[in-house]
PDB file of C-alpha atoms in Angstrom:
ATOM      1  CA  MET Y   8      92.372 182.418 185.970  1.00 75.00           C
ATOM      2  CA  LEU Y   9      94.072 184.951 183.683  1.00 76.00           C
ATOM      3  CA  ALA Y  10      90.686 186.850 183.058  1.00 76.00           C
ATOM      4  CA  ARG Y  11      90.935 187.404 187.029  1.00 75.00           C
ATOM      5  CA  LEU Y  12      94.404 188.463 186.840  1.00 74.00           C
ATOM      6  CA  GLN Y  13      93.707 190.797 183.726  1.00 73.00           C
ATOM      7  CA  SER Y  14      90.898 192.642 185.561  1.00 74.00           C
ATOM      8  CA  ALA Y  15      92.984 192.887 189.025  1.00 73.00           C
ATOM      9  CA  ILE Y  16      95.846 194.922 186.977  1.00 69.00           C
ATOM     10  CA  GLY Y  17      93.011 196.703 184.652  1.00 71.00           C
ATOM     11  CA  HIS Y  18      95.175 195.762 181.615  1.00 69.00           C
ATOM     12  CA  ASP Y  19      92.858 194.745 178.715  1.00 73.00           C
ATOM     13  CA  GLY Y  20      95.751 192.814 176.355  1.00 72.00           C
ATOM     14  CA  LEU Y  21      97.242 191.264 179.583  1.00 74.00           C
ATOM     15  CA  ILE Y  22      95.973 187.598 177.974  1.00 75.00           C
ATOM     16  CA  GLU Y  23      97.603 188.082 174.499  1.00 79.00           C
ATOM     17  CA  GLU Y  24     101.017 189.088 176.148  1.00 80.00           C
ATOM     18  CA  MET Y  25     100.978 186.294 178.230  1.00 83.00           C
ATOM     19  CA  VAL Y  26     100.121 183.153 176.462  1.00 85.00           C
ATOM     20  CA  LEU Y  27     103.407 182.420 174.528  1.00 87.00           C
ATOM     21  CA  LEU Y  28     102.307 178.724 173.399  1.00 86.00           C
ATOM     22  CA  PRO Y  29      98.573 178.264 173.249  1.00 83.00           C
ATOM     23  CA  HIS Y  30      96.426 175.141 175.615  1.00 70.00           C
ATOM     24  CA  ILE Y  31      96.124 172.218 173.795  1.00 62.00           C
ATOM     25  CA  GLN Y  32      92.530 171.151 174.120  1.00 61.00           C
ATOM     26  CA  LYS Y  33      92.002 168.000 176.398  1.00 54.00           C
ATOM     27  CA  SER Y  34      89.105 165.490 175.958  1.00 48.00           C
ATOM     28  CA  SER Y  35      86.034 166.195 178.291  1.00 44.00           C
ATOM     29  CA  SER Y  36      86.895 162.960 180.524  1.00 45.00           C
ATOM     30  CA  GLN Y  37      90.262 164.451 181.261  1.00 49.00           C
ATOM     31  CA  ARG Y  38      88.803 167.960 182.155  1.00 47.00           C
ATOM     32  CA  VAL Y  39      86.201 166.175 184.410  1.00 43.00           C
ATOM     33  CA  SER Y  40      89.060 164.366 186.278  1.00 48.00           C
ATOM     34  CA  GLU Y  41      91.166 167.029 186.962  1.00 50.00           C
ATOM     35  CA  ALA Y  42      88.739 169.559 187.632  1.00 55.00           C
ATOM     36  CA  LYS Y  43      89.218 170.021 190.984  1.00 68.00           C
ATOM     37  CA  SER Y  44      92.941 170.564 191.277  1.00 82.00           C
ATOM     38  CA  VAL Y  45      94.999 172.799 189.303  1.00 89.00           C
ATOM     39  CA  ASN Y  46      98.961 172.544 188.841  1.00 93.00           C
ATOM     40  CA  LEU Y  47     101.268 175.512 187.964  1.00 95.00           C
ATOM     41  CA  ILE Y  48     104.959 174.898 186.718  1.00 96.00           C
ATOM     42  CA  VAL Y  49     107.163 177.871 187.064  1.00 96.00           C
ATOM     43  CA  GLY Y  50     110.408 177.586 185.271  1.00 96.00           C
ATOM     44  CA  TYR Y  51     112.857 178.971 187.975  1.00 95.00           C
ATOM     45  CA  ASP Y  52     116.293 180.286 187.973  1.00 93.00           C
ATOM     46  CA  GLY Y  53     116.593 182.890 190.643  1.00 92.00           C
ATOM     47  CA  SER Y  54     116.585 185.361 187.742  1.00 93.00           C
ATOM     48  CA  PRO Y  55     114.332 188.818 188.493  1.00 93.00           C
ATOM     49  CA  GLU Y  56     112.185 187.602 185.175  1.00 93.00           C
ATOM     50  CA  SER Y  57     111.439 184.204 187.022  1.00 94.00           C
ATOM     51  CA  HIS Y  58     111.000 185.827 190.341  1.00 93.00           C
ATOM     52  CA  THR Y  59     108.027 187.396 188.681  1.00 92.00           C
ATOM     53  CA  ALA Y  60     106.968 184.426 186.990  1.00 94.00           C
ATOM     54  CA  LEU Y  61     106.719 182.767 190.300  1.00 94.00           C
ATOM     55  CA  ASP Y  62     104.794 185.741 192.012  1.00 92.00           C
ATOM     56  CA  ILE Y  63     102.178 185.993 189.027  1.00 91.00           C
ATOM     57  CA  ALA Y  64     101.862 181.793 189.662  1.00 93.00           C
ATOM     58  CA  PHE Y  65     101.197 182.471 193.417  1.00 92.00           C
ATOM     59  CA  TRP Y  66      98.954 185.328 192.658  1.00 89.00           C
ATOM     60  CA  ILE Y  67      96.626 183.266 190.530  1.00 89.00           C
ATOM     61  CA  SER Y  68      96.870 180.506 192.914  1.00 90.00           C
ATOM     62  CA  HIS Y  69      95.737 182.377 195.709  1.00 87.00           C
ATOM     63  CA  GLN Y  70      92.836 184.176 193.568  1.00 85.00           C
ATOM     64  CA  THR Y  71      91.602 180.745 192.167  1.00 86.00           C
ATOM     65  CA  THR Y  72      91.510 179.086 195.767  1.00 85.00           C
ATOM     66  CA  LEU Y  73      89.478 182.227 196.865  1.00 84.00           C
ATOM     67  CA  ALA Y  74      87.255 182.027 193.792  1.00 83.00           C
ATOM     68  CA  THR Y  75      86.727 178.326 193.305  1.00 84.00           C
ATOM     69  CA  ASN Y  76      87.073 174.903 195.515  1.00 80.00           C
ATOM     70  CA  ASN Y  77      89.973 174.059 193.437  1.00 84.00           C
ATOM     71  CA  GLN Y  78      92.947 172.867 194.949  1.00 86.00           C
ATOM     72  CA  VAL Y  79      95.893 174.897 193.298  1.00 91.00           C
ATOM     73  CA  THR Y  80      99.635 173.626 193.406  1.00 94.00           C
ATOM     74  CA  VAL Y  81     102.503 176.082 191.975  1.00 95.00           C
ATOM     75  CA  GLN Y  82     105.538 173.892 191.408  1.00 95.00           C
ATOM     76  CA  ALA Y  83     109.136 175.499 190.904  1.00 95.00           C
ATOM     77  CA  VAL Y  84     111.284 173.589 188.258  1.00 95.00           C
ATOM     78  CA  TYR Y  85     114.984 174.470 188.346  1.00 94.00           C
ATOM     79  CA  VAL Y  86     117.356 172.831 185.603  1.00 92.00           C
ATOM     80  CA  VAL Y  87     120.964 172.362 185.905  1.00 88.00           C
ATOM     81  CA  GLU Y  88     121.860 172.152 182.168  1.00 83.00           C
ATOM     82  CA  GLU Y  89     124.753 169.729 181.004  1.00 69.00           C
ATOM     83  CA  ASN Y  90     127.318 171.289 179.122  1.00 60.00           C
ATOM     84  CA  PHE Y  91     130.292 169.638 180.332  1.00 43.00           C
ATOM     85  CA  ASN Y  92     133.070 169.371 177.297  1.00 41.00           C
ATOM     86  CA  TYR Y  93     133.448 165.528 177.086  1.00 37.00           C
ATOM     87  CA  GLN Y  94     135.508 166.157 173.919  1.00 37.00           C
ATOM     88  CA  SER Y  95     138.222 167.814 175.511  1.00 36.00           C
ATOM     89  CA  VAL Y  96     139.364 164.852 177.636  1.00 36.00           C
ATOM     90  CA  ASP Y  97     142.387 162.996 176.834  1.00 36.00           C
ATOM     91  CA  ILE Y  98     141.223 159.514 177.719  1.00 32.00           C
ATOM     92  CA  PHE Y  99     144.860 157.876 177.654  1.00 37.00           C
ATOM     93  CA  ASN Y 100     146.367 159.801 180.086  1.00 38.00           C
ATOM     94  CA  LEU Y 101     144.011 159.446 183.430  1.00 35.00           C
ATOM     95  CA  PRO Y 102     144.490 158.171 186.681  1.00 40.00           C
ATOM     96  CA  GLU Y 103     142.743 155.157 188.566  1.00 40.00           C
ATOM     97  CA  HIS Y 104     139.141 154.516 189.016  1.00 39.00           C
ATOM     98  CA  GLN Y 105     136.950 156.555 191.666  1.00 40.00           C
ATOM     99  CA  PRO Y 106     133.870 154.395 192.384  1.00 42.00           C
ATOM    100  CA  SER Y 107     132.366 156.300 195.095  1.00 41.00           C
ATOM    101  CA  LEU Y 108     131.742 159.308 192.515  1.00 40.00           C
ATOM    102  CA  GLU Y 109     131.146 157.108 190.072  1.00 42.00           C
ATOM    103  CA  ARG Y 110     127.976 155.862 192.258  1.00 42.00           C
ATOM    104  CA  GLU Y 111     126.837 159.224 193.018  1.00 42.00           C
ATOM    105  CA  LEU Y 112     126.967 160.353 189.499  1.00 41.00           C
ATOM    106  CA  LYS Y 113     125.396 157.807 187.920  1.00 43.00           C
ATOM    107  CA  ASN Y 114     121.858 159.613 188.303  1.00 44.00           C
ATOM    108  CA  ILE Y 115     122.902 162.688 186.776  1.00 43.00           C
ATOM    109  CA  SER Y 116     122.994 162.399 183.309  1.00 41.00           C
ATOM    110  CA  LYS Y 117     123.193 159.806 180.408  1.00 40.00           C
ATOM    111  CA  PRO Y 118     126.409 161.062 178.681  1.00 40.00           C
ATOM    112  CA  VAL Y 119     128.275 161.040 182.099  1.00 38.00           C
ATOM    113  CA  ASN Y 120     127.074 157.197 182.916  1.00 36.00           C
ATOM    114  CA  PHE Y 121     128.331 156.426 179.727  1.00 35.00           C
ATOM    115  CA  LEU Y 122     131.800 157.711 179.921  1.00 38.00           C
ATOM    116  CA  LEU Y 123     132.184 156.501 183.379  1.00 39.00           C
ATOM    117  CA  THR Y 124     131.987 152.809 181.683  1.00 40.00           C
ATOM    118  CA  GLN Y 125     134.807 153.423 179.283  1.00 42.00           C
ATOM    119  CA  PRO Y 126     138.521 152.507 180.570  1.00 42.00           C
ATOM    120  CA  LYS Y 127     140.505 155.328 182.064  1.00 41.00           C
ATOM    121  CA  VAL Y 128     138.183 158.095 181.530  1.00 44.00           C
ATOM    122  CA  THR Y 129     137.780 158.751 185.634  1.00 51.00           C
ATOM    123  CA  ALA Y 130     140.328 161.805 185.363  1.00 52.00           C
ATOM    124  CA  ILE Y 131     137.313 163.905 184.525  1.00 52.00           C
ATOM    125  CA  LEU Y 132     135.990 162.980 187.934  1.00 54.00           C
ATOM    126  CA  PRO Y 133     137.923 165.252 190.195  1.00 62.00           C
ATOM    127  CA  HIS Y 134     136.425 168.270 187.668  1.00 58.00           C
ATOM    128  CA  LEU Y 135     132.933 166.966 187.603  1.00 61.00           C
ATOM    129  CA  GLU Y 136     132.538 166.365 191.518  1.00 68.00           C
ATOM    130  CA  THR Y 137     133.939 170.221 191.883  1.00 75.00           C
ATOM    131  CA  GLU Y 138     131.309 171.237 189.108  1.00 73.00           C
ATOM    132  CA  PHE Y 139     128.575 169.097 190.596  1.00 73.00           C
ATOM    133  CA  ARG Y 140     128.764 170.214 194.119  1.00 78.00           C
ATOM    134  CA  THR Y 141     128.728 173.661 193.049  1.00 82.00           C
ATOM    135  CA  SER Y 142     125.885 172.978 190.971  1.00 81.00           C
ATOM    136  CA  LEU Y 143     124.413 171.688 193.991  1.00 82.00           C
ATOM    137  CA  LYS Y 144     125.188 174.626 196.065  1.00 86.00           C
ATOM    138  CA  GLU Y 145     123.776 177.249 193.740  1.00 88.00           C
ATOM    139  CA  ALA Y 146     120.246 174.811 192.900  1.00 88.00           C
ATOM    140  CA  ASP Y 147     119.983 174.822 197.031  1.00 90.00           C
ATOM    141  CA  ARG Y 148     120.226 178.526 197.334  1.00 91.00           C
ATOM    142  CA  ILE Y 149     117.788 179.214 194.141  1.00 91.00           C
ATOM    143  CA  LEU Y 150     114.867 176.436 195.490  1.00 91.00           C
ATOM    144  CA  TRP Y 151     115.217 178.224 199.001  1.00 92.00           C
ATOM    145  CA  GLN Y 152     114.347 181.264 197.453  1.00 91.00           C
ATOM    146  CA  ALA Y 153     111.381 180.232 196.050  1.00 91.00           C
ATOM    147  CA  LYS Y 154     110.243 178.129 198.692  1.00 92.00           C
ATOM    148  CA  THR Y 155     110.654 181.757 201.023  1.00 91.00           C
ATOM    149  CA  LEU Y 156     108.546 183.289 198.422  1.00 89.00           C
ATOM    150  CA  ALA Y 157     106.115 179.975 198.755  1.00 90.00           C
ATOM    151  CA  GLU Y 158     105.871 180.726 202.403  1.00 89.00           C
ATOM    152  CA  GLU Y 159     104.842 184.504 202.140  1.00 88.00           C
ATOM    153  CA  TRP Y 160     102.113 183.286 200.072  1.00 86.00           C
ATOM    154  CA  GLN Y 161     101.003 180.491 202.222  1.00 84.00           C
ATOM    155  CA  GLY Y 162     100.261 178.065 199.076  1.00 83.00           C
ATOM    156  CA  SER Y 163     100.672 174.671 198.104  1.00 90.00           C
ATOM    157  CA  PHE Y 164     104.232 174.389 196.768  1.00 93.00           C
ATOM    158  CA  LYS Y 165     106.422 171.695 195.618  1.00 92.00           C
ATOM    159  CA  SER Y 166     110.306 172.081 193.986  1.00 92.00           C
ATOM    160  CA  HIS Y 167     111.862 170.166 191.454  1.00 93.00           C
ATOM    161  CA  LEU Y 168     115.788 169.583 190.888  1.00 91.00           C
ATOM    162  CA  ARG Y 169     116.237 168.370 187.304  1.00 90.00           C
ATOM    163  CA  PHE Y 170     119.663 167.714 185.220  1.00 88.00           C
ATOM    164  CA  GLY Y 171     119.733 167.837 181.528  1.00 89.00           C
ATOM    165  CA  ASN Y 172     118.407 169.697 178.720  1.00 92.00           C
ATOM    166  CA  ILE Y 173     116.048 172.354 180.058  1.00 93.00           C
ATOM    167  CA  ALA Y 174     113.153 172.450 177.478  1.00 93.00           C
ATOM    168  CA  GLN Y 175     113.001 168.320 177.803  1.00 93.00           C
ATOM    169  CA  GLU Y 176     113.373 168.556 181.331  1.00 94.00           C
ATOM    170  CA  PHE Y 177     110.304 171.277 181.822  1.00 95.00           C
ATOM    171  CA  LYS Y 178     108.173 168.888 179.548  1.00 94.00           C
ATOM    172  CA  LYS Y 179     108.831 165.823 181.445  1.00 94.00           C
ATOM    173  CA  VAL Y 180     107.815 167.671 184.819  1.00 95.00           C
ATOM    174  CA  VAL Y 181     105.007 169.369 183.224  1.00 95.00           C
ATOM    175  CA  GLN Y 182     103.858 165.795 181.769  1.00 94.00           C
ATOM    176  CA  SER Y 183     104.439 163.877 185.257  1.00 94.00           C
ATOM    177  CA  GLU Y 184     102.770 166.314 187.164  1.00 93.00           C
ATOM    178  CA  SER Y 185      99.856 166.914 184.925  1.00 92.00           C
ATOM    179  CA  ALA Y 186     100.457 170.351 184.954  1.00 93.00           C
ATOM    180  CA  ASP Y 187      97.828 172.965 183.630  1.00 92.00           C
ATOM    181  CA  ILE Y 188     100.309 175.698 182.700  1.00 93.00           C
ATOM    182  CA  LEU Y 189     104.075 176.344 182.602  1.00 96.00           C
ATOM    183  CA  LEU Y 190     105.173 179.793 183.342  1.00 96.00           C
ATOM    184  CA  LEU Y 191     108.410 181.311 182.100  1.00 95.00           C
ATOM    185  CA  GLY Y 192     110.010 184.261 182.593  1.00 93.00           C
ATOM    186  CA  CYS Y 193     109.945 185.037 178.950  1.00 90.00           C
ATOM    187  CA  GLN Y 194     107.955 188.095 177.375  1.00 86.00           C
ATOM    188  CA  SER Y 195     108.074 187.035 173.751  1.00 83.00           C
ATOM    189  CA  GLY Y 196     106.874 183.801 171.846  1.00 82.00           C
ATOM    190  CA  ASP Y 197     110.275 184.605 169.800  1.00 85.00           C
ATOM    191  CA  HIS Y 198     112.313 184.125 172.964  1.00 86.00           C
ATOM    192  CA  PRO Y 199     114.742 180.881 172.126  1.00 89.00           C
ATOM    193  CA  MET Y 200     113.545 178.993 174.981  1.00 91.00           C
ATOM    194  CA  ILE Y 201     109.586 178.843 173.678  1.00 89.00           C
ATOM    195  CA  GLU Y 202     111.206 177.575 170.333  1.00 89.00           C
ATOM    196  CA  ASN Y 203     113.101 174.673 172.031  1.00 91.00           C
ATOM    197  CA  LEU Y 204     109.818 173.709 173.693  1.00 91.00           C
ATOM    198  CA  GLY Y 205     108.053 173.164 170.288  1.00 85.00           C
ATOM    199  CA  ASN Y 206     104.461 173.542 169.043  1.00 82.00           C
ATOM    200  CA  ASN Y 207     103.315 170.449 170.788  1.00 86.00           C
ATOM    201  CA  PHE Y 208     104.265 171.374 174.458  1.00 92.00           C
ATOM    202  CA  PRO Y 209     101.668 169.191 176.535  1.00 92.00           C
ATOM    203  CA  CYS Y 210     100.055 172.320 178.497  1.00 93.00           C
ATOM    204  CA  ALA Y 211      99.829 176.092 177.737  1.00 91.00           C
ATOM    205  CA  VAL Y 212     103.070 178.690 178.323  1.00 94.00           C
ATOM    206  CA  LEU Y 213     102.719 181.823 179.951  1.00 93.00           C
ATOM    207  CA  GLY Y 214     105.202 184.779 180.095  1.00 92.00           C
ATOM    208  CA  ILE Y 215     105.294 187.552 182.215  1.00 89.00           C
ATOM    209  CA  PRO Y 216     103.701 190.567 180.512  1.00 82.00           C
ATOM    210  CA  ASN Y 217     105.720 194.030 179.525  1.00 77.00           C
ATOM    211  CA  SER Y 218     103.572 195.809 182.073  1.00 66.00           C
ATOM    212  CA  LEU Y 219     104.772 194.029 184.892  1.00 62.00           C
TER     213      LEU Y 219
END
């Protein structure tokens, strides 16, 4: 796939620029069973760099479909990072329980779910509710951008909205979808995100080349 992209752009060093983490070799039985389908995961946050990564993924998907009989699916993943400062909450001066929002927030994160079981901690809920709704609205906008681009390419597309640590959520999606490649809007293996993914990531990680 990368060789076709490199040939089309006419840039001999493209593959070396794009591969930020190498591919972990799969067993022959896995390769045979997955030969007819390819999953490309893109870490998408609406930034110009992630938009370029998504564009590259759709180009690869399109060219691979033309050249082979493989089914290629592009999947965009947007992660809402957990960064609320629970340490700042005064748990001794809080209003009464709000069970409806508690049920709504139970699937967001373990830290939130843990705090909701503590006495008088629910004063954080109005603030969390506002942050939660704002995050969902922004996530909807960002994933709508990705879907619009997918419609232009007329390719197979899925989107994922995740909550938690970005690197960990990328890994979870890659594993659950048996992804072949994760594309990110990074241009160097020294990027903090690449370091957070670690050396034992379950698939190859590609970035965007400097020439694009």
